[in-house]
């Protein structure tokens, strides 16, 4: 029965609507070294809801810009091509997977809060350890669990059972997913990102954030930073769906992998690092609101 369901799920993934054209164009431009600010601004301006989101994000406390940003051109100049382009890609992914009203199995706002927290914390770890590219890492963190939304959206009835089992047995979601569906959100997240032709580093974060050892060497630092941020987000109570929060950080696979990549992590005062995160709590809540409205 599980095998049947996993097969069906693969078919479902192939029917998931392609990401909107504007996102495809943006991803192409972001990967093109010759693309400039004007190209990016032109693509965003073609899509009014996306332009609105860009202005909302640029004027949010998250970026602490002193002057009000009134045009997409200005936003691109202030935040940079990569940062802004990826904000649009994330909003697009959210919109494409948005569940119909009143039909979600889990609290979608909590989900995005966890996702934003993971992105923000990942960026902080990246700065602390000088590992990886901060934009890729931020968006990797933001989208790491996207497979959960896909499962809830397209395998709704069976995902309800997964959530129930997660709560009743206090299981990590990934284990309940494997037991009941035969596939888990990491694999599904990797599949959807590949289908949408997202940068491969982001697809690898989705696919390997629970199995860093299996990740190709090239993207392992990015994946390990996001996986550690995922653990820290849960420790900071930006958790989701029954995942455990009482963990010994140093014993996690994410910490051990990062230690191999960047031994200076041993010098980081984890307690202080976690206390310092209090300063970004407000930004996390605000960014989550922007993404989900
Ligand atoms: Fe996950
Ligand atoms: Fe997560």
Tab-separated table of C-alpha atoms and ligand atoms in Angstrom:
chain	number	residue	atom	x	y	z
A	1	UNK	CA	0.000	0.000	0.000
A	2	UNK	CA	2.881	2.350	0.882
A	3	UNK	CA	4.617	1.525	-2.410
A	4	UNK	CA	1.372	2.293	-4.260
A	5	UNK	CA	1.008	5.582	-2.494
A	6	UNK	CA	4.621	6.622	-3.109
A	7	UNK	CA	4.119	5.880	-6.831
A	8	UNK	CA	0.907	7.913	-6.853
A	9	UNK	CA	2.720	10.765	-5.139
A	10	UNK	CA	5.334	10.845	-7.863
A	11	UNK	CA	2.548	11.158	-10.426
A	12	UNK	CA	0.952	13.941	-8.388
A	13	UNK	CA	4.234	15.868	-8.322
A	14	UNK	CA	4.301	15.774	-12.110
A	15	UNK	CA	0.883	17.406	-12.143
A	16	UNK	CA	1.781	20.201	-9.763
A	17	UNK	CA	1.351	23.389	-11.747
A	18	UNK	CA	4.581	24.810	-13.063
A	19	UNK	CA	5.855	27.813	-11.197
A	20	UNK	CA	4.529	31.078	-12.726
A	21	UNK	CA	6.355	32.332	-15.831
A	22	UNK	CA	7.594	35.427	-14.021
A	23	UNK	CA	9.455	33.225	-11.523
A	24	UNK	CA	11.010	31.168	-14.313
A	25	UNK	CA	12.222	34.403	-15.935
A	26	UNK	CA	13.594	35.649	-12.615
A	27	UNK	CA	15.464	32.433	-11.897
A	28	UNK	CA	16.956	32.555	-15.393
A	29	UNK	CA	18.068	36.165	-14.887
A	30	UNK	CA	19.485	35.404	-11.427
A	31	UNK	CA	21.627	32.641	-12.915
A	32	UNK	CA	22.789	34.855	-15.772
A	33	UNK	CA	25.964	36.714	-14.867
A	34	UNK	CA	25.229	39.335	-17.507
A	35	UNK	CA	21.789	40.185	-16.126
A	36	UNK	CA	21.723	43.570	-14.430
A	37	UNK	CA	19.495	45.502	-12.034
A	38	UNK	CA	17.351	46.878	-14.841
A	39	UNK	CA	16.603	43.392	-16.195
A	40	UNK	CA	15.488	42.193	-12.766
A	41	UNK	CA	13.407	45.321	-12.082
A	42	UNK	CA	11.714	44.970	-15.501
A	43	UNK	CA	10.724	41.345	-14.823
A	44	UNK	CA	9.318	42.171	-11.358
A	45	UNK	CA	7.439	45.243	-12.578
A	46	UNK	CA	5.514	43.083	-15.079
A	47	UNK	CA	3.765	41.385	-12.149
A	48	UNK	CA	1.802	43.886	-9.992
A	49	UNK	CA	1.220	41.639	-6.920
A	50	UNK	CA	4.888	40.765	-6.920
A	51	UNK	CA	5.864	44.435	-7.191
A	52	UNK	CA	3.661	45.150	-4.171
A	53	UNK	CA	5.374	42.399	-2.200
A	54	UNK	CA	8.797	43.737	-3.131
A	55	UNK	CA	7.906	47.188	-1.811
A	56	UNK	CA	6.401	45.700	1.360
A	57	UNK	CA	9.533	43.661	1.984
A	58	UNK	CA	11.929	46.514	1.189
A	59	UNK	CA	10.079	48.831	3.600
A	60	UNK	CA	9.832	46.256	6.380
A	61	UNK	CA	11.804	46.426	9.611
A	62	UNK	CA	13.659	43.389	8.337
A	63	UNK	CA	15.924	45.539	6.166
A	64	UNK	CA	16.092	48.598	8.385
A	65	UNK	CA	16.333	51.000	5.412
A	66	UNK	CA	16.197	54.609	6.533
A	67	UNK	CA	14.467	56.000	3.423
A	68	UNK	CA	11.096	54.821	2.188
A	69	UNK	CA	11.337	52.734	-0.986
A	70	UNK	CA	8.620	53.703	-3.491
A	71	UNK	CA	9.578	51.927	-6.724
A	72	UNK	CA	10.744	48.469	-7.756
A	73	UNK	CA	13.868	50.058	-9.334
A	74	UNK	CA	14.753	51.649	-6.035
A	75	UNK	CA	14.115	48.392	-4.123
A	76	UNK	CA	16.451	46.473	-6.457
A	77	UNK	CA	19.156	49.099	-5.967
A	78	UNK	CA	18.792	49.071	-2.187
A	79	UNK	CA	18.592	45.328	-1.593
A	80	UNK	CA	20.596	43.993	-4.504
A	81	UNK	CA	19.626	41.782	-7.419
A	82	UNK	CA	20.083	38.398	-5.743
A	83	UNK	CA	18.367	39.233	-2.496
A	84	UNK	CA	15.360	40.791	-4.136
A	85	UNK	CA	15.068	38.180	-6.854
A	86	UNK	CA	14.994	35.410	-4.282
A	87	UNK	CA	12.363	37.237	-2.200
A	88	UNK	CA	10.161	37.145	-5.282
A	89	UNK	CA	10.910	33.482	-5.889
A	90	UNK	CA	9.928	32.639	-2.289
A	91	UNK	CA	6.692	34.647	-2.481
A	92	UNK	CA	5.943	32.921	-5.812
A	93	UNK	CA	6.550	29.467	-4.314
A	94	UNK	CA	4.287	30.337	-1.399
A	95	UNK	CA	1.509	31.571	-3.695
A	96	UNK	CA	1.784	28.554	-6.018
A	97	UNK	CA	1.377	26.143	-3.087
A	98	UNK	CA	-1.094	28.138	-1.036
A	99	UNK	CA	-3.854	25.832	0.235
A	100	UNK	CA	-7.472	26.741	-0.498
A	101	UNK	CA	-9.049	28.647	2.434
A	102	UNK	CA	-9.854	26.566	5.530
A	103	UNK	CA	-8.411	23.371	4.124
A	104	UNK	CA	-4.925	23.195	5.565
A	105	UNK	CA	-4.042	20.417	7.964
A	106	UNK	CA	-1.463	22.361	9.884
A	107	UNK	CA	-1.030	25.968	10.873
A	108	UNK	CA	0.458	27.458	7.737
A	109	UNK	CA	1.473	30.669	9.520
A	110	UNK	CA	3.424	28.661	12.110
A	111	UNK	CA	5.015	26.787	9.251
A	112	UNK	CA	6.242	29.991	7.579
A	113	UNK	CA	7.380	31.390	10.917
A	114	UNK	CA	9.565	28.316	11.351
A	115	UNK	CA	10.787	28.695	7.762
A	116	UNK	CA	11.665	32.392	8.119
A	117	UNK	CA	13.348	31.718	11.479
A	118	UNK	CA	15.445	28.979	9.863
A	119	UNK	CA	16.446	31.360	7.050
A	120	UNK	CA	17.361	34.197	9.404
A	121	UNK	CA	19.319	31.951	11.776
A	122	UNK	CA	21.091	30.277	8.834
A	123	UNK	CA	22.249	33.689	7.645
A	124	UNK	CA	23.603	34.459	11.129
A	125	UNK	CA	25.514	31.156	11.284
A	126	UNK	CA	26.863	31.882	7.800
A	127	UNK	CA	28.203	35.266	9.006
A	128	UNK	CA	29.601	33.787	12.236
A	129	UNK	CA	31.485	30.952	10.520
A	130	UNK	CA	32.061	32.514	7.076
A	131	UNK	CA	30.634	29.412	5.429
A	132	UNK	CA	28.725	29.566	2.126
A	133	UNK	CA	26.867	32.338	0.326
A	134	UNK	CA	24.526	34.312	2.609
A	135	UNK	CA	21.707	34.716	0.106
A	136	UNK	CA	21.632	31.085	-0.951
A	137	UNK	CA	21.762	30.055	2.692
A	138	UNK	CA	18.965	32.410	3.703
A	139	UNK	CA	16.635	31.189	0.980
A	140	UNK	CA	17.703	27.588	1.509
A	141	UNK	CA	16.587	27.948	5.130
A	142	UNK	CA	13.396	29.664	4.101
A	143	UNK	CA	12.369	26.910	1.687
A	144	UNK	CA	13.894	23.817	3.344
A	145	UNK	CA	10.580	22.264	4.440
A	146	UNK	CA	8.560	23.146	1.339
A	147	UNK	CA	7.842	19.432	0.838
A	148	UNK	CA	5.519	19.601	3.878
A	149	UNK	CA	3.314	22.145	2.121
A	150	UNK	CA	3.304	20.033	-1.034
A	151	UNK	CA	2.259	16.952	0.925
A	152	UNK	CA	-0.453	18.839	2.793
A	153	UNK	CA	-1.731	20.389	-0.415
A	154	UNK	CA	-1.694	17.337	-2.664
A	155	UNK	CA	-1.991	14.367	-0.286
A	156	UNK	CA	-4.255	16.128	2.143
A	157	UNK	CA	-6.221	13.230	3.668
A	158	UNK	CA	-3.236	11.025	4.308
A	159	UNK	CA	-1.181	13.960	5.629
A	160	UNK	CA	-3.841	14.529	8.269
A	161	UNK	CA	-3.021	11.050	9.579
A	162	UNK	CA	0.704	11.890	9.532
A	163	UNK	CA	0.152	14.989	11.678
A	164	UNK	CA	-2.074	13.041	14.060
A	165	UNK	CA	0.541	10.286	14.501
A	166	UNK	CA	3.282	12.921	14.938
A	167	UNK	CA	1.348	14.443	17.838
A	168	UNK	CA	0.104	11.230	19.413
A	169	UNK	CA	3.445	9.428	19.371
A	170	UNK	CA	5.697	12.498	19.681
A	171	UNK	CA	7.535	11.390	16.546
A	172	UNK	CA	9.650	13.580	14.286
A	173	UNK	CA	7.466	14.291	11.249
A	174	UNK	CA	9.903	12.695	8.874
A	175	UNK	CA	9.464	9.336	10.612
A	176	UNK	CA	5.674	9.534	10.591
A	177	UNK	CA	5.773	10.507	6.906
A	178	UNK	CA	7.990	7.565	6.000
A	179	UNK	CA	5.860	5.139	7.971
A	180	UNK	CA	2.501	6.275	6.610
A	181	UNK	CA	3.289	7.657	3.154
A	182	UNK	CA	6.528	5.892	2.320
A	183	UNK	CA	8.084	9.203	1.234
A	184	UNK	CA	9.056	12.192	3.320
A	185	UNK	CA	8.961	15.960	2.911
A	186	UNK	CA	12.703	16.212	2.186
A	187	UNK	CA	12.504	13.988	-0.911
A	188	UNK	CA	9.295	15.666	-2.062
A	189	UNK	CA	10.793	19.142	-1.496
A	190	UNK	CA	13.829	18.234	-3.605
A	191	UNK	CA	11.547	16.921	-6.370
A	192	UNK	CA	9.384	20.038	-6.526
A	193	UNK	CA	12.402	22.343	-6.559
A	194	UNK	CA	13.927	20.376	-9.400
A	195	UNK	CA	10.655	20.495	-11.275
A	196	UNK	CA	10.567	24.259	-10.817
A	197	UNK	CA	14.213	24.487	-11.893
A	198	UNK	CA	15.275	26.198	-8.667
A	199	UNK	CA	19.048	26.597	-8.138
A	200	UNK	CA	20.459	23.170	-7.300
A	201	UNK	CA	21.882	24.352	-3.941
A	202	UNK	CA	18.328	25.148	-2.764
A	203	UNK	CA	17.033	21.809	-4.036
A	204	UNK	CA	19.859	20.090	-2.114
A	205	UNK	CA	18.940	21.915	1.118
A	206	UNK	CA	15.379	20.627	0.770
A	207	UNK	CA	16.491	17.115	-0.159
A	208	UNK	CA	19.314	16.564	2.339
A	209	UNK	CA	18.556	18.680	5.407
A	210	UNK	CA	17.720	15.497	7.349
A	211	UNK	CA	20.525	13.428	5.778
A	212	UNK	CA	23.539	15.698	5.361
A	213	UNK	CA	25.960	12.807	4.894
A	214	UNK	CA	24.219	11.891	1.614
A	215	UNK	CA	24.571	15.407	0.201
A	216	UNK	CA	27.098	16.071	-2.600
A	217	UNK	CA	30.264	17.673	-1.257
A	218	UNK	CA	29.759	20.852	-3.257
A	219	UNK	CA	26.543	21.864	-1.508
A	220	UNK	CA	27.207	20.220	1.883
A	221	UNK	CA	28.311	23.438	3.693
A	222	UNK	CA	25.093	25.206	2.624
A	223	UNK	CA	22.962	22.209	3.609
A	224	UNK	CA	24.735	21.795	6.979
A	225	UNK	CA	24.257	25.481	7.898
A	226	UNK	CA	20.545	25.299	7.036
A	227	UNK	CA	20.129	22.012	8.911
A	228	UNK	CA	21.709	23.495	12.046
A	229	UNK	CA	19.515	26.581	11.698
A	230	UNK	CA	16.504	24.246	11.446
A	231	UNK	CA	17.476	22.683	14.809
A	232	UNK	CA	18.092	26.115	16.380
A	233	UNK	CA	14.780	27.472	15.096
A	234	UNK	CA	13.057	24.655	16.969
A	235	UNK	CA	15.114	25.293	20.106
A	236	UNK	CA	13.934	28.929	19.872
A	237	UNK	CA	10.359	27.607	19.761
A	238	UNK	CA	9.869	28.427	16.125
A	239	UNK	CA	9.040	24.778	15.732
A	240	UNK	CA	6.411	23.049	13.729
A	241	UNK	CA	4.253	19.979	13.942
A	242	UNK	CA	5.508	17.936	16.853
A	243	UNK	CA	9.199	18.091	16.025
A	244	UNK	CA	11.276	17.789	19.139
A	245	UNK	CA	12.818	20.853	20.741
A	246	UNK	CA	14.836	19.340	23.595
A	247	UNK	CA	18.014	18.481	21.721
A	248	UNK	CA	21.695	18.449	22.512
A	249	UNK	CA	22.978	20.607	19.710
A	250	UNK	CA	26.517	19.252	19.667
A	251	UNK	CA	25.152	15.765	19.101
A	252	UNK	CA	23.156	16.635	15.996
A	253	UNK	CA	24.332	15.541	12.558
A	254	UNK	CA	24.180	19.188	11.459
A	255	UNK	CA	26.600	20.329	14.171
A	256	UNK	CA	29.000	17.452	13.544
A	257	UNK	CA	29.015	18.067	9.767
A	258	UNK	CA	29.628	21.766	10.261
A	259	UNK	CA	32.404	21.005	12.694
A	260	UNK	CA	34.186	19.051	9.959
A	261	UNK	CA	33.695	21.899	7.481
A	262	UNK	CA	34.437	24.752	9.898
A	263	UNK	CA	36.117	23.672	13.174
A	264	UNK	CA	35.742	27.241	14.538
A	265	UNK	CA	32.146	26.328	15.341
A	266	UNK	CA	33.543	24.733	18.520
A	267	UNK	CA	34.422	28.271	19.749
A	268	UNK	CA	30.908	29.626	19.268
A	269	UNK	CA	29.078	30.236	22.533
A	270	UNK	CA	25.796	28.557	21.580
A	271	UNK	CA	23.921	29.947	24.584
A	272	UNK	CA	24.954	33.520	23.771
A	273	UNK	CA	24.177	32.930	20.101
A	274	UNK	CA	20.672	31.790	21.040
A	275	UNK	CA	20.134	34.746	23.394
A	276	UNK	CA	21.251	37.138	20.639
A	277	UNK	CA	18.562	35.697	18.394
A	278	UNK	CA	15.963	37.449	20.554
A	279	UNK	CA	16.795	40.605	18.634
A	280	UNK	CA	15.524	39.077	15.386
A	281	UNK	CA	12.259	37.639	16.755
A	282	UNK	CA	10.281	40.688	15.637
A	283	UNK	CA	11.806	40.583	12.161
A	284	UNK	CA	10.895	36.907	11.860
A	285	UNK	CA	7.265	37.610	12.724
A	286	UNK	CA	7.107	40.532	10.292
A	287	UNK	CA	8.673	38.630	7.397
A	288	UNK	CA	6.292	35.719	7.967
A	289	UNK	CA	3.349	38.152	7.704
A	290	UNK	CA	4.666	39.545	4.429
A	291	UNK	CA	5.081	36.112	2.936
A	292	UNK	CA	1.669	34.852	3.961
A	293	UNK	CA	-0.569	37.800	3.089
B	1	LIG	FE1	12.456	19.131	7.526
B	2	LIG	FE1	12.323	22.497	9.465
